XYZ file of C-alpha atoms in Angstrom:
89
model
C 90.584 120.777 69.842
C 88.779 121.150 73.263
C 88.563 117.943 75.522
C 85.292 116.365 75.581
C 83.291 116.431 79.435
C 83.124 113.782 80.961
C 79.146 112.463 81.771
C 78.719 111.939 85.459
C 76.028 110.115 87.559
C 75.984 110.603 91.219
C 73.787 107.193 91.224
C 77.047 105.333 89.769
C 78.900 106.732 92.142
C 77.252 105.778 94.773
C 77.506 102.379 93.528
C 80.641 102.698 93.294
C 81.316 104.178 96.612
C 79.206 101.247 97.756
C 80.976 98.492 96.218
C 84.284 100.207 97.207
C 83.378 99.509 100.976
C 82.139 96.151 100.361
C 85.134 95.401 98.996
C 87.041 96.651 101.844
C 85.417 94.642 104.353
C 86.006 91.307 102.691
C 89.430 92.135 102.369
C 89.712 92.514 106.188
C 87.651 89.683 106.243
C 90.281 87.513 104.463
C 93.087 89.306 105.951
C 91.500 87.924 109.696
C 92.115 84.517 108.584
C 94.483 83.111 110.552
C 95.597 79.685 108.660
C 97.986 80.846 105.612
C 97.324 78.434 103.163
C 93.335 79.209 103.230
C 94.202 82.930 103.702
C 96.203 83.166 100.016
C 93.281 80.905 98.137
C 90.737 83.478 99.036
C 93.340 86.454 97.947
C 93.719 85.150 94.892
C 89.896 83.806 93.860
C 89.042 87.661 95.230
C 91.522 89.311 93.238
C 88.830 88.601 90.075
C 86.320 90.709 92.048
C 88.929 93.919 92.988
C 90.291 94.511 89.857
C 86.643 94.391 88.028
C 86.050 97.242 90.739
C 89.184 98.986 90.266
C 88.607 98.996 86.317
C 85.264 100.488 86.627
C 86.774 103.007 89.072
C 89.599 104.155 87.066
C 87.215 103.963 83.833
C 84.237 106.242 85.152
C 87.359 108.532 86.595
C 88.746 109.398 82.838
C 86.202 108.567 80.938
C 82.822 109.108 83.207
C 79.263 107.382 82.719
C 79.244 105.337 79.375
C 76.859 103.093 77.828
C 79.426 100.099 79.114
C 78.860 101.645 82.386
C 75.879 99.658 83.379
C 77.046 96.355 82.041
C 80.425 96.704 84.008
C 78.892 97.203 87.156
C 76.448 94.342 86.677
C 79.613 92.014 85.306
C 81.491 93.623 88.757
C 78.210 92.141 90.887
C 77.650 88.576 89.342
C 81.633 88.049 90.242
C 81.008 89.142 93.634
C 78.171 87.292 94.419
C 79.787 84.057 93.049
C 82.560 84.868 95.207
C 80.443 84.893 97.921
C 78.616 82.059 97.003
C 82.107 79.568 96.717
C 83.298 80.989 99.741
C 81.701 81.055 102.994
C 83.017 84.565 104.457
């Protein structure tokens, strides 16, 4: 049985190219603190925030756009934003 395409949206990928480097720059962000102990409490209250991201990548990569799509993303941008809210970086 032939393998069902994949729908793609340049839009979500540039969302997702987006939140990609927004994600990089907090991580450098957290990686410039210097005090160890505040350095691994930020790692681990951001690591909620990467892997949302990294799902969404790897899920749009097999799978493409979906109806899930758009709530993922949004899900991926409320954690980010609390992030950013609890933590001043």
């Amino acid at each position: 049985m032939a393998k069902k395409r994949r729908k793609l949206s340049k839009d979500y990928e540039k969302q997702i190219a987006k939140s990609l480097k927004d994600v990089e720059l907090i991580l450098a962000k957290i990686n410039d603190i210097q005090e160890d102990d505040i350095r691994d409490e930020y790692t681990t209250a951001f690591y909620a925030v990467k892997s949302k991201l990294s799902y969404i990548k790897s899920t749009y990569d097999s799978t493409g756009f979906t109806e899930d799509s758009d709530t993922l993303m949004l899900l991926y941008e409320d954690s980010l934003k609390k992030f950013i809210n609890e933590y001043e970086i």
